[in-house]
CSV table of C-alpha atoms and ligand atoms in Angstrom, one decimal:
chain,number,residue,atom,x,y,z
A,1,UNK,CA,77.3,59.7,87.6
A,2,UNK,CA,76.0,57.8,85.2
A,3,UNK,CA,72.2,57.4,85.3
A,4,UNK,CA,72.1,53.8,83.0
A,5,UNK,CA,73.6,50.7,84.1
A,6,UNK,CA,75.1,48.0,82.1
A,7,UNK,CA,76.2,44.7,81.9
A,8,UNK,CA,77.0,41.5,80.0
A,9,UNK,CA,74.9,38.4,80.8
A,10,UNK,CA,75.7,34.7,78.3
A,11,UNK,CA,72.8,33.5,76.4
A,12,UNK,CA,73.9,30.5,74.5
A,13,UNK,CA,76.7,27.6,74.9
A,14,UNK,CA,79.6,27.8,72.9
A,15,UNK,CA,80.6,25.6,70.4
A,16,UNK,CA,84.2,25.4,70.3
A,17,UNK,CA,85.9,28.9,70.4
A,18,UNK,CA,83.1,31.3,71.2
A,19,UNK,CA,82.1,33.8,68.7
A,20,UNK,CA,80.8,36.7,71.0
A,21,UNK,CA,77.3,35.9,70.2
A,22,UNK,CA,76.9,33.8,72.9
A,23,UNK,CA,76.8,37.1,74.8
A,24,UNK,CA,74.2,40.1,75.5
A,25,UNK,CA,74.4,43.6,76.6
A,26,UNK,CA,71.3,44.3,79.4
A,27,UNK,CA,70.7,48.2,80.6
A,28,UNK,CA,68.7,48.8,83.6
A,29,UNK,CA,68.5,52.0,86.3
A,30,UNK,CA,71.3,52.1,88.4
A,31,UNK,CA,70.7,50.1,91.4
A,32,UNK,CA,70.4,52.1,95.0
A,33,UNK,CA,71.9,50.3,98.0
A,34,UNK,CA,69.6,48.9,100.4
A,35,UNK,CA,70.4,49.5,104.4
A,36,UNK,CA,74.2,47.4,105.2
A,37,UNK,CA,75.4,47.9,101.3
A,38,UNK,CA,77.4,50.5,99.3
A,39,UNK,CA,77.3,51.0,95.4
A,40,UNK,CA,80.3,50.7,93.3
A,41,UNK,CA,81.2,52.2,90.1
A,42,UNK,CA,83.1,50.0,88.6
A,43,UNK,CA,86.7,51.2,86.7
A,44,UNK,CA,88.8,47.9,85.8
A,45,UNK,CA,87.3,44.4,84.9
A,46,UNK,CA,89.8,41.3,84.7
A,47,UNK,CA,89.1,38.9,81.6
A,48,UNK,CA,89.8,35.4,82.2
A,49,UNK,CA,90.7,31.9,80.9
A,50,UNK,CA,88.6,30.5,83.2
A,51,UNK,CA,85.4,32.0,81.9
A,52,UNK,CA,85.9,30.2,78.8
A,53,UNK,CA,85.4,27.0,81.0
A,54,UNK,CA,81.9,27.9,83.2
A,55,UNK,CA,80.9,29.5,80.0
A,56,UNK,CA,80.5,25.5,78.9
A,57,UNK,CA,77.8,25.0,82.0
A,58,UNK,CA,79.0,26.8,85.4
A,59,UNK,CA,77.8,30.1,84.4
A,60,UNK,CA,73.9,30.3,84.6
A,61,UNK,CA,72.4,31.7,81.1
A,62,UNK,CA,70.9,35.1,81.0
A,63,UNK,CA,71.6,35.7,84.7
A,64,UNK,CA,74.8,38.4,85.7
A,65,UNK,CA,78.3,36.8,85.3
A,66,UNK,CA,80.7,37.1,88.3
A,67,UNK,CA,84.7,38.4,87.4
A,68,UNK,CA,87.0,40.0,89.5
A,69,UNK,CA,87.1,44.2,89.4
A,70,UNK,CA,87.9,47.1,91.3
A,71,UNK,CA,85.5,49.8,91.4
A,72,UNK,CA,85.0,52.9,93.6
A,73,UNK,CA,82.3,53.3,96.3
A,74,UNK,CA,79.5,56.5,95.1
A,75,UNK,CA,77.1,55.6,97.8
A,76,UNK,CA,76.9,54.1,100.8
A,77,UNK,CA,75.0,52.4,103.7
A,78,UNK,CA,77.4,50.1,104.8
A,79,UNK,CA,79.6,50.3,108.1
A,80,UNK,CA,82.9,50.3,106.9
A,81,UNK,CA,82.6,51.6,103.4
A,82,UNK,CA,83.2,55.2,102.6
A,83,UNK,CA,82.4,57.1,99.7
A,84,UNK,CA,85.5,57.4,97.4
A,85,UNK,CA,86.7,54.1,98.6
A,86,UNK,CA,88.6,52.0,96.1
A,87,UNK,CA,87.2,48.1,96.5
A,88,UNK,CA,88.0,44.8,95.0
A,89,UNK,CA,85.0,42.2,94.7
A,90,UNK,CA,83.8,39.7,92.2
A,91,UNK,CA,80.6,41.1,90.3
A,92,UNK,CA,82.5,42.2,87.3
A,93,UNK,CA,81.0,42.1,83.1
A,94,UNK,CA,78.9,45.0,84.5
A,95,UNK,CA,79.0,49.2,85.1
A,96,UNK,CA,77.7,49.2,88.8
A,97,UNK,CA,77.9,46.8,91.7
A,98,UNK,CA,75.6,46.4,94.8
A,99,UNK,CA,78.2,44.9,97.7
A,100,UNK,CA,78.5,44.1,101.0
A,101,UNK,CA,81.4,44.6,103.2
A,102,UNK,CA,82.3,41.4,103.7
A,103,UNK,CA,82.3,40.5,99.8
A,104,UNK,CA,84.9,43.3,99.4
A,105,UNK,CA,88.3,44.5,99.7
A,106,UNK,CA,89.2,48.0,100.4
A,107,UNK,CA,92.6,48.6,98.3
A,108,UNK,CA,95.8,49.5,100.6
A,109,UNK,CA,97.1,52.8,98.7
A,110,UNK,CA,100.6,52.0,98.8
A,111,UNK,CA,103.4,54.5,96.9
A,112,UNK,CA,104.9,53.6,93.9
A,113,UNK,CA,101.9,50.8,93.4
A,114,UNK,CA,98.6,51.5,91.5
A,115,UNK,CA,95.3,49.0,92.7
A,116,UNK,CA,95.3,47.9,89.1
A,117,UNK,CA,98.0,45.4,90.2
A,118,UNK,CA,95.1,44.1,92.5
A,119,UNK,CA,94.1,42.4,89.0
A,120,UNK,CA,97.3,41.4,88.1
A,121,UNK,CA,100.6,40.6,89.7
A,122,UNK,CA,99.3,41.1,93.3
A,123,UNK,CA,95.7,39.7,92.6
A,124,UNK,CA,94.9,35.8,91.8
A,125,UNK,CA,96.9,36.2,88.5
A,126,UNK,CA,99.5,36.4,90.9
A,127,UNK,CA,99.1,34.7,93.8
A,128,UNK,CA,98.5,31.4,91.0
A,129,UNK,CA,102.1,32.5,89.8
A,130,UNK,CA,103.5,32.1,93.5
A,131,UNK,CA,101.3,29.0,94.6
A,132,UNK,CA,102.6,26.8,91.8
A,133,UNK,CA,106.8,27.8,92.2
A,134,UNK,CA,106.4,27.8,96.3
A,135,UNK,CA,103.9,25.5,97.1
A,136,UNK,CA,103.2,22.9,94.5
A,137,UNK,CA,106.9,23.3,92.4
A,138,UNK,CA,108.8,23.7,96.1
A,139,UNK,CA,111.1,25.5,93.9
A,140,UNK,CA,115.5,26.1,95.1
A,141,UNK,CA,117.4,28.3,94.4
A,142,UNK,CA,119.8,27.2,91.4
A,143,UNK,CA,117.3,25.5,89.5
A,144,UNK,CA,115.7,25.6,85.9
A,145,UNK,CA,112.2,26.8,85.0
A,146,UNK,CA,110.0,26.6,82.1
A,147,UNK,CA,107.0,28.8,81.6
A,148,UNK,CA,104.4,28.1,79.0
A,149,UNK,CA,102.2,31.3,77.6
A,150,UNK,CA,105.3,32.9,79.5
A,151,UNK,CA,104.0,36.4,78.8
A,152,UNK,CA,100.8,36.2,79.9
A,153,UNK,CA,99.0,37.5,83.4
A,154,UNK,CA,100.0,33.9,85.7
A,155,UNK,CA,103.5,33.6,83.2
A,156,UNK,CA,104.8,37.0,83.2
A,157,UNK,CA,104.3,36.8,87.1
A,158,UNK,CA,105.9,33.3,87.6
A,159,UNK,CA,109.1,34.1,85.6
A,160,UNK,CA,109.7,37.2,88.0
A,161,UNK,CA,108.6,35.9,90.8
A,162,UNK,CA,111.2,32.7,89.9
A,163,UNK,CA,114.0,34.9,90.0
A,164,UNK,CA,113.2,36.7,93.0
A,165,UNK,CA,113.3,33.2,94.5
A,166,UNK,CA,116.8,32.6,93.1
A,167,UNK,CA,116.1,30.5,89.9
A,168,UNK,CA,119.0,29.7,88.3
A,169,UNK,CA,117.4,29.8,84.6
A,170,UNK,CA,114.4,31.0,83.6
A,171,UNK,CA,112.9,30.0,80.6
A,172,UNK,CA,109.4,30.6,78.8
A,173,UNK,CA,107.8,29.7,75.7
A,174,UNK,CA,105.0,32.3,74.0
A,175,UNK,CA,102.9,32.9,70.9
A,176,UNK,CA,104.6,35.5,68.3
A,177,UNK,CA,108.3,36.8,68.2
A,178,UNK,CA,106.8,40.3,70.3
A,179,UNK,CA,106.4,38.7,73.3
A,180,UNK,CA,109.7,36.6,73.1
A,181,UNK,CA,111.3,39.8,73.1
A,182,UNK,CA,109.1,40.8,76.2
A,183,UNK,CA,110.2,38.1,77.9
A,184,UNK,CA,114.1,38.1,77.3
A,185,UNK,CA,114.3,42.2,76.9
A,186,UNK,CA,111.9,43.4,79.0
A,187,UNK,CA,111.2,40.7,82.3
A,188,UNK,CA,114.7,39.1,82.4
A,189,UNK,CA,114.0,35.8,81.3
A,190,UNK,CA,117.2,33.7,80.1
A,191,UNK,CA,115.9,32.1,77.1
A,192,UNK,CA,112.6,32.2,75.6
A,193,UNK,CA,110.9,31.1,72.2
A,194,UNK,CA,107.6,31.0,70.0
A,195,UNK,CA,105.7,28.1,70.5
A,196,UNK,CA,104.1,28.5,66.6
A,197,UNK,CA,107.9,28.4,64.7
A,198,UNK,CA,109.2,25.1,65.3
A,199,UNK,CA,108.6,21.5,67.1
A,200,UNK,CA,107.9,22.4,71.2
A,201,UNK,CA,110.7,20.1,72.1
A,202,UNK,CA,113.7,20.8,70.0
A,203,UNK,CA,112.9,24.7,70.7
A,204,UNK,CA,113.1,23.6,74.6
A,205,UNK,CA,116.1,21.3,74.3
A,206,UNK,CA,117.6,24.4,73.2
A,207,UNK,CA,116.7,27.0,75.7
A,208,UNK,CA,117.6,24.3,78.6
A,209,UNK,CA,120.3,22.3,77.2
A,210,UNK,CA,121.1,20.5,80.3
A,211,UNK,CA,117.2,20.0,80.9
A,212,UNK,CA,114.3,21.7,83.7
A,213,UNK,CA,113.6,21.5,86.9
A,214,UNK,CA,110.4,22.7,87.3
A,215,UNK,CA,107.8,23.6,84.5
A,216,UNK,CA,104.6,26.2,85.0
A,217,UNK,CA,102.1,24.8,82.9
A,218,UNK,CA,99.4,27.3,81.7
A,219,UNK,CA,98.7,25.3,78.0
A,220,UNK,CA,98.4,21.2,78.6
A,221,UNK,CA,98.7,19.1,75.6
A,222,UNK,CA,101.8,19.1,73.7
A,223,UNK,CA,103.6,21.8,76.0
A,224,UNK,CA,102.8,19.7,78.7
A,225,UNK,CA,104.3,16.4,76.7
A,226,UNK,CA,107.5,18.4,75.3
A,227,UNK,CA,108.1,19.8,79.1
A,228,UNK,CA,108.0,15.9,80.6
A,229,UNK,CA,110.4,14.9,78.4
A,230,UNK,CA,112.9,17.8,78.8
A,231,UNK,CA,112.7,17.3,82.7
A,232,UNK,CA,115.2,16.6,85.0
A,233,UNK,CA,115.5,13.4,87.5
A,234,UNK,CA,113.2,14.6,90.6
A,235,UNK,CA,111.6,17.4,88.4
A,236,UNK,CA,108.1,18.9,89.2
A,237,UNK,CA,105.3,20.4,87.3
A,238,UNK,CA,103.0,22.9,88.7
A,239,UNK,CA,99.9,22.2,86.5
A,240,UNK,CA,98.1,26.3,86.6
A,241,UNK,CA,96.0,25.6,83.3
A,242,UNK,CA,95.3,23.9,80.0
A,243,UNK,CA,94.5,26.7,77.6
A,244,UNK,CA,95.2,24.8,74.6
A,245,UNK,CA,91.8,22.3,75.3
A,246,UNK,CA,89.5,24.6,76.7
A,247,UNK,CA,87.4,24.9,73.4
A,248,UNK,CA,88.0,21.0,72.6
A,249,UNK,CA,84.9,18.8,73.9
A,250,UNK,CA,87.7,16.2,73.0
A,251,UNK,CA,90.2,14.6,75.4
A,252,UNK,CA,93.6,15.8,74.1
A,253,UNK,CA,95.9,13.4,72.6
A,254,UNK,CA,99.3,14.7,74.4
A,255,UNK,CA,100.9,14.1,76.4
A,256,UNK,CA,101.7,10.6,75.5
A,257,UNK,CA,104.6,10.3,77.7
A,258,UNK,CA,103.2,10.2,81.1
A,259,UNK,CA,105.3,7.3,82.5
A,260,UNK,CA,108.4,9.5,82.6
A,261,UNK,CA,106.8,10.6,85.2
A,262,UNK,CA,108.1,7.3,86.8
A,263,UNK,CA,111.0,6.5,85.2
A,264,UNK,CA,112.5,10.8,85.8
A,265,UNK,CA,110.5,10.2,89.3
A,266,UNK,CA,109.0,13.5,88.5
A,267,UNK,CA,105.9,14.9,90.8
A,268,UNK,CA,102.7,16.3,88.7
A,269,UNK,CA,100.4,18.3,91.0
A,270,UNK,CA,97.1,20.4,89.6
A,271,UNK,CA,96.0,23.1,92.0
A,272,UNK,CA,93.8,25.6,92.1
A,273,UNK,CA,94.2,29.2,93.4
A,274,UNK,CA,90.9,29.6,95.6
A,275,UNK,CA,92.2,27.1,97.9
A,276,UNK,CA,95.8,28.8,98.7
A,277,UNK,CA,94.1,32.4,99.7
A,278,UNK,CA,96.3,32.3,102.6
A,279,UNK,CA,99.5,32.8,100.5
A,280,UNK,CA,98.3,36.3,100.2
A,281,UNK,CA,100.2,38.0,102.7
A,282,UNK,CA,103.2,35.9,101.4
A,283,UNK,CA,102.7,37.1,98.1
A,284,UNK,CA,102.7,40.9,99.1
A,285,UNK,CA,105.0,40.8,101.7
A,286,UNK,CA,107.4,39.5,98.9
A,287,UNK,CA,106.3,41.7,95.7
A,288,UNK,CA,105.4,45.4,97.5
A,289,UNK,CA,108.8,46.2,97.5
A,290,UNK,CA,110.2,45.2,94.1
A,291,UNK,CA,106.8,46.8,92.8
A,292,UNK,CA,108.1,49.9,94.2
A,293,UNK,CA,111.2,50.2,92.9
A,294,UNK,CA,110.6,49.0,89.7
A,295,UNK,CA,112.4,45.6,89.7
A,296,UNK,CA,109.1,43.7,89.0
A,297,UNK,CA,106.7,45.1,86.2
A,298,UNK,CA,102.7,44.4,86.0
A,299,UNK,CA,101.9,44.6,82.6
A,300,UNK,CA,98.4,44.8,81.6
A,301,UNK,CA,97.0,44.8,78.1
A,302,UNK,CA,94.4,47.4,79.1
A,303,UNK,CA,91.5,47.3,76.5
A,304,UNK,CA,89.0,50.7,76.9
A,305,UNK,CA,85.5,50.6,77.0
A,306,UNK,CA,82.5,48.4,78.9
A,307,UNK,CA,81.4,48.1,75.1
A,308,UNK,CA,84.4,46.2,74.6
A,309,UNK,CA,84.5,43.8,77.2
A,310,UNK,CA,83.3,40.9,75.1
A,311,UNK,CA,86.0,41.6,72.2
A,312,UNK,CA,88.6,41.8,74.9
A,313,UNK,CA,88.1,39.0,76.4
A,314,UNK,CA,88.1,36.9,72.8
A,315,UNK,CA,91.1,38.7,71.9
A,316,UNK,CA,92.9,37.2,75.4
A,317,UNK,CA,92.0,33.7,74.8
A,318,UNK,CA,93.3,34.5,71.3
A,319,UNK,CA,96.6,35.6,71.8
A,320,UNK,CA,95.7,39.1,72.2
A,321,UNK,CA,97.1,40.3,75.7
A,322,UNK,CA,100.5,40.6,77.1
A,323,UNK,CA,100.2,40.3,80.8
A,324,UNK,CA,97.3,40.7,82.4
A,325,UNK,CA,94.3,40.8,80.2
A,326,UNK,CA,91.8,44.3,82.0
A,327,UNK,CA,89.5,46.4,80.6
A,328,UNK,CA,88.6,50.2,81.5
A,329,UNK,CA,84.8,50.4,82.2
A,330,UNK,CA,85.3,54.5,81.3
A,331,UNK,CA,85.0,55.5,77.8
A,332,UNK,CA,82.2,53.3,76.6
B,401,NAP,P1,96.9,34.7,80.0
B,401,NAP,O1,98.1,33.8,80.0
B,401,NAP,O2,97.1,36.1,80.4
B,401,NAP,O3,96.1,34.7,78.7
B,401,NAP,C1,95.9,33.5,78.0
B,401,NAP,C2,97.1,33.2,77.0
B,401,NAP,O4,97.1,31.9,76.6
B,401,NAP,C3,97.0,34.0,75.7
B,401,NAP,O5,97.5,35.3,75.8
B,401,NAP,C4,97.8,33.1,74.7
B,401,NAP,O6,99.2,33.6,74.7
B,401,NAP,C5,97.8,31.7,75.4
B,401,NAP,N1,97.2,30.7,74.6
B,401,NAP,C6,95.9,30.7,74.1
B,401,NAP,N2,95.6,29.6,73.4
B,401,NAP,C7,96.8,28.9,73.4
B,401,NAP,C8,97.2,27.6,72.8
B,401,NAP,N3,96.3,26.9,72.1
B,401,NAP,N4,98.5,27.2,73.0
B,401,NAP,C9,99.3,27.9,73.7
B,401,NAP,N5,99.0,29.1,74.3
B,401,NAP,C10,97.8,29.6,74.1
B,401,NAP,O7,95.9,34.1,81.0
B,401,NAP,P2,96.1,33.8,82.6
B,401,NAP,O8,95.0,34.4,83.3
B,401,NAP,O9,97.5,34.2,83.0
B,401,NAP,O10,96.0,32.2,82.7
B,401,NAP,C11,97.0,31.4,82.2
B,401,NAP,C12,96.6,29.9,82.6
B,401,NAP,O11,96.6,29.8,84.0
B,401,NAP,C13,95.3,29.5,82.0
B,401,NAP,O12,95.4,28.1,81.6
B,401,NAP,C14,94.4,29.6,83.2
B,401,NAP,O13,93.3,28.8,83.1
B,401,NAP,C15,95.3,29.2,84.3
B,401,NAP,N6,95.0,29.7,85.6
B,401,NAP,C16,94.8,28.7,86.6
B,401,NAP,C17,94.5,29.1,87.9
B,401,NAP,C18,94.4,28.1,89.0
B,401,NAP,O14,93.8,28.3,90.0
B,401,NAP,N7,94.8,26.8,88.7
B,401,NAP,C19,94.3,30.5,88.2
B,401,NAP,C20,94.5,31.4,87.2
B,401,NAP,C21,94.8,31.0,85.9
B,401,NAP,P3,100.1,33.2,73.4
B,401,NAP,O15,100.2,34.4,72.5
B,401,NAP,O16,101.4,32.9,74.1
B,401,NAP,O17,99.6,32.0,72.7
């Protein structure tokens, strides 16, 4: 085992899209757990759009940086935690973890599933993917969905899970003509298109000709505005994200057409994932299977190296990823 820890700690406030300078690599002696804790060596670390947010004033400057990972237990004091365990927890940007059992998951080893879809389709990716078409969307069977940044970790998860559900159409919309083809070739979506080669809404009012029922929205701001106006009477929106304003300090000027909302009588609800945890079970209960035998796919964009974890998670809020954005803490 290594003898050096590492980790990534944020020392300045971005302006606009961050740069990578606004974060610092900090080595210290691997950390020995105290009496009730185990260490992990961590082996996967998510990158998220949500970091971009607290990096504007959740996240505490030069302190450690919390991110979902899976890492395996090397040492332990802890009832309940065994040496060669495989754990989920949230101190990720960093080599080594101190945690407590109750701050942990140990991974189920199911056949046919690797714990790297802990991260992605079976982790919160996921579960955000499943919250917005079941509980917020109330999706039925027969009806139209619209993705936006379709082929990313929450949209790659919502188009499949929208067909297990019996969608009638799935549609998704995505940044280069690669991941269209990912999306129509490889996950089964219906229609698909790039978001950067045209006008958002005549690009939509061809994928859906006879309009949505339901739109994911990962992006805000125009996708949002080109999505109200292509729904449905009695439509809903699951509102996941806004990825297209998180480096903005400025309001966005879309969508401009927020009163369909009461002339299509169409419901707009924001959620977030923390607070639907119990949909879990629901989640697995419905995805273990299909992960099995290969109907669903958890793609990852795996990038190796702890030295890299910055880069890769610039290169995610960038376009970079298809599926879910992870990097490999072995190799660095
Ligand atoms: P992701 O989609 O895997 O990665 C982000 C993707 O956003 C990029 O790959 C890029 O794909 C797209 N993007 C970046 N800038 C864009 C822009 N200006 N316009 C359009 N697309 C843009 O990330 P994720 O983890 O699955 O998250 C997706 C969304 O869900 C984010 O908005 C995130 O904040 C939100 N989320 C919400 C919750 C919740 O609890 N509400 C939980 C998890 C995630 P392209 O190449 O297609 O541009």
């Amino acid at each position: 085992m290594s003898q050096t820890a590492r980790s990534v700690q944020q020392v300045s406030r971005p302006r606009g899209r961050p740069t990578g300078a606004e974060f610092a690599f900090v080595e210290g002696p691997v950390p020995a757990p105290g009496p009730g804790t185990a260490l992990v060596e961590n082996q996967l670390l998510s990158v998220d759009p949500y970091m971009r947010e607290n990096m504007d004033a959740a996240w505490e400057l030069s302190a450690p940086l919390e991110g979902r990972s899976i890492g395996r237990v090397v040492a332990s004091r802890a009832p309940g935690l065994t040496e060669g365990d495989l754990v989920f927890h949230r101190q990720g940007w960093r080599t080594h973890a101190v945690v407590r059992p109750e701050d942990v998951r140990v991974l189920p080893r199911t056949p046919g599933v690797p714990p790297e879809a802990y991260l992605g389709i079976l982790g919160g990716t996921g579960l955000t993917a499943h919250v917005a078409l079941s509980r917020i969307a109330r999706l039925n069977p027969g009806e139209t969905v619209h993705i936006s940044a379709a082929a990313g970790g929450v949209g790659s998860a919502a188009g499949q899970l929208a067909r297990l559900m019996g969608a009638g159409r799935v549609i998704g919309s995505a940044g280069s003509p690669e991941k269209v083809r990912f999306l129509t070739e490889e996950l089964g979506f219906d229609a698909a298109f790039d978001y950067r080669e045209g006008g958002l809404a005549e690009q939509l009012a061809k994928a859906a000709p006879e309009g949505i029922d339901v739109y994911v929205d990962n992006v805000g701001g125009e996708h949002l505005e080109a999505a109200i106006g292509a729904m449905r009477e009695y439509g809903r929106i699951a509102w996941c994200g806004a990825i297209a304003q998180y480096d903005s300090a400025e309001p966005p000027p879309a969508p401009r057409n927020l009163f369909d909302l009461v002339e299509k009588s169409i419901r707009l609800e924001g959620f977030l994932v923390r607070n639907h945890r119990d949909a879990q079970d629901e989640l697995e209960r419905l995805l273990l299977p299909a992960l099995a035998a290969g109907t669903v796919l958890d793609r990852h964009t795996v990038t190796e190296g702890f030295d890299r974890i910055v880069d890769a998670f610039l290169e995610m809020l960038a376009g970079g990823n298809t599926g879910k954005a992870t990097v490999r803490v072995m190799g660095s």
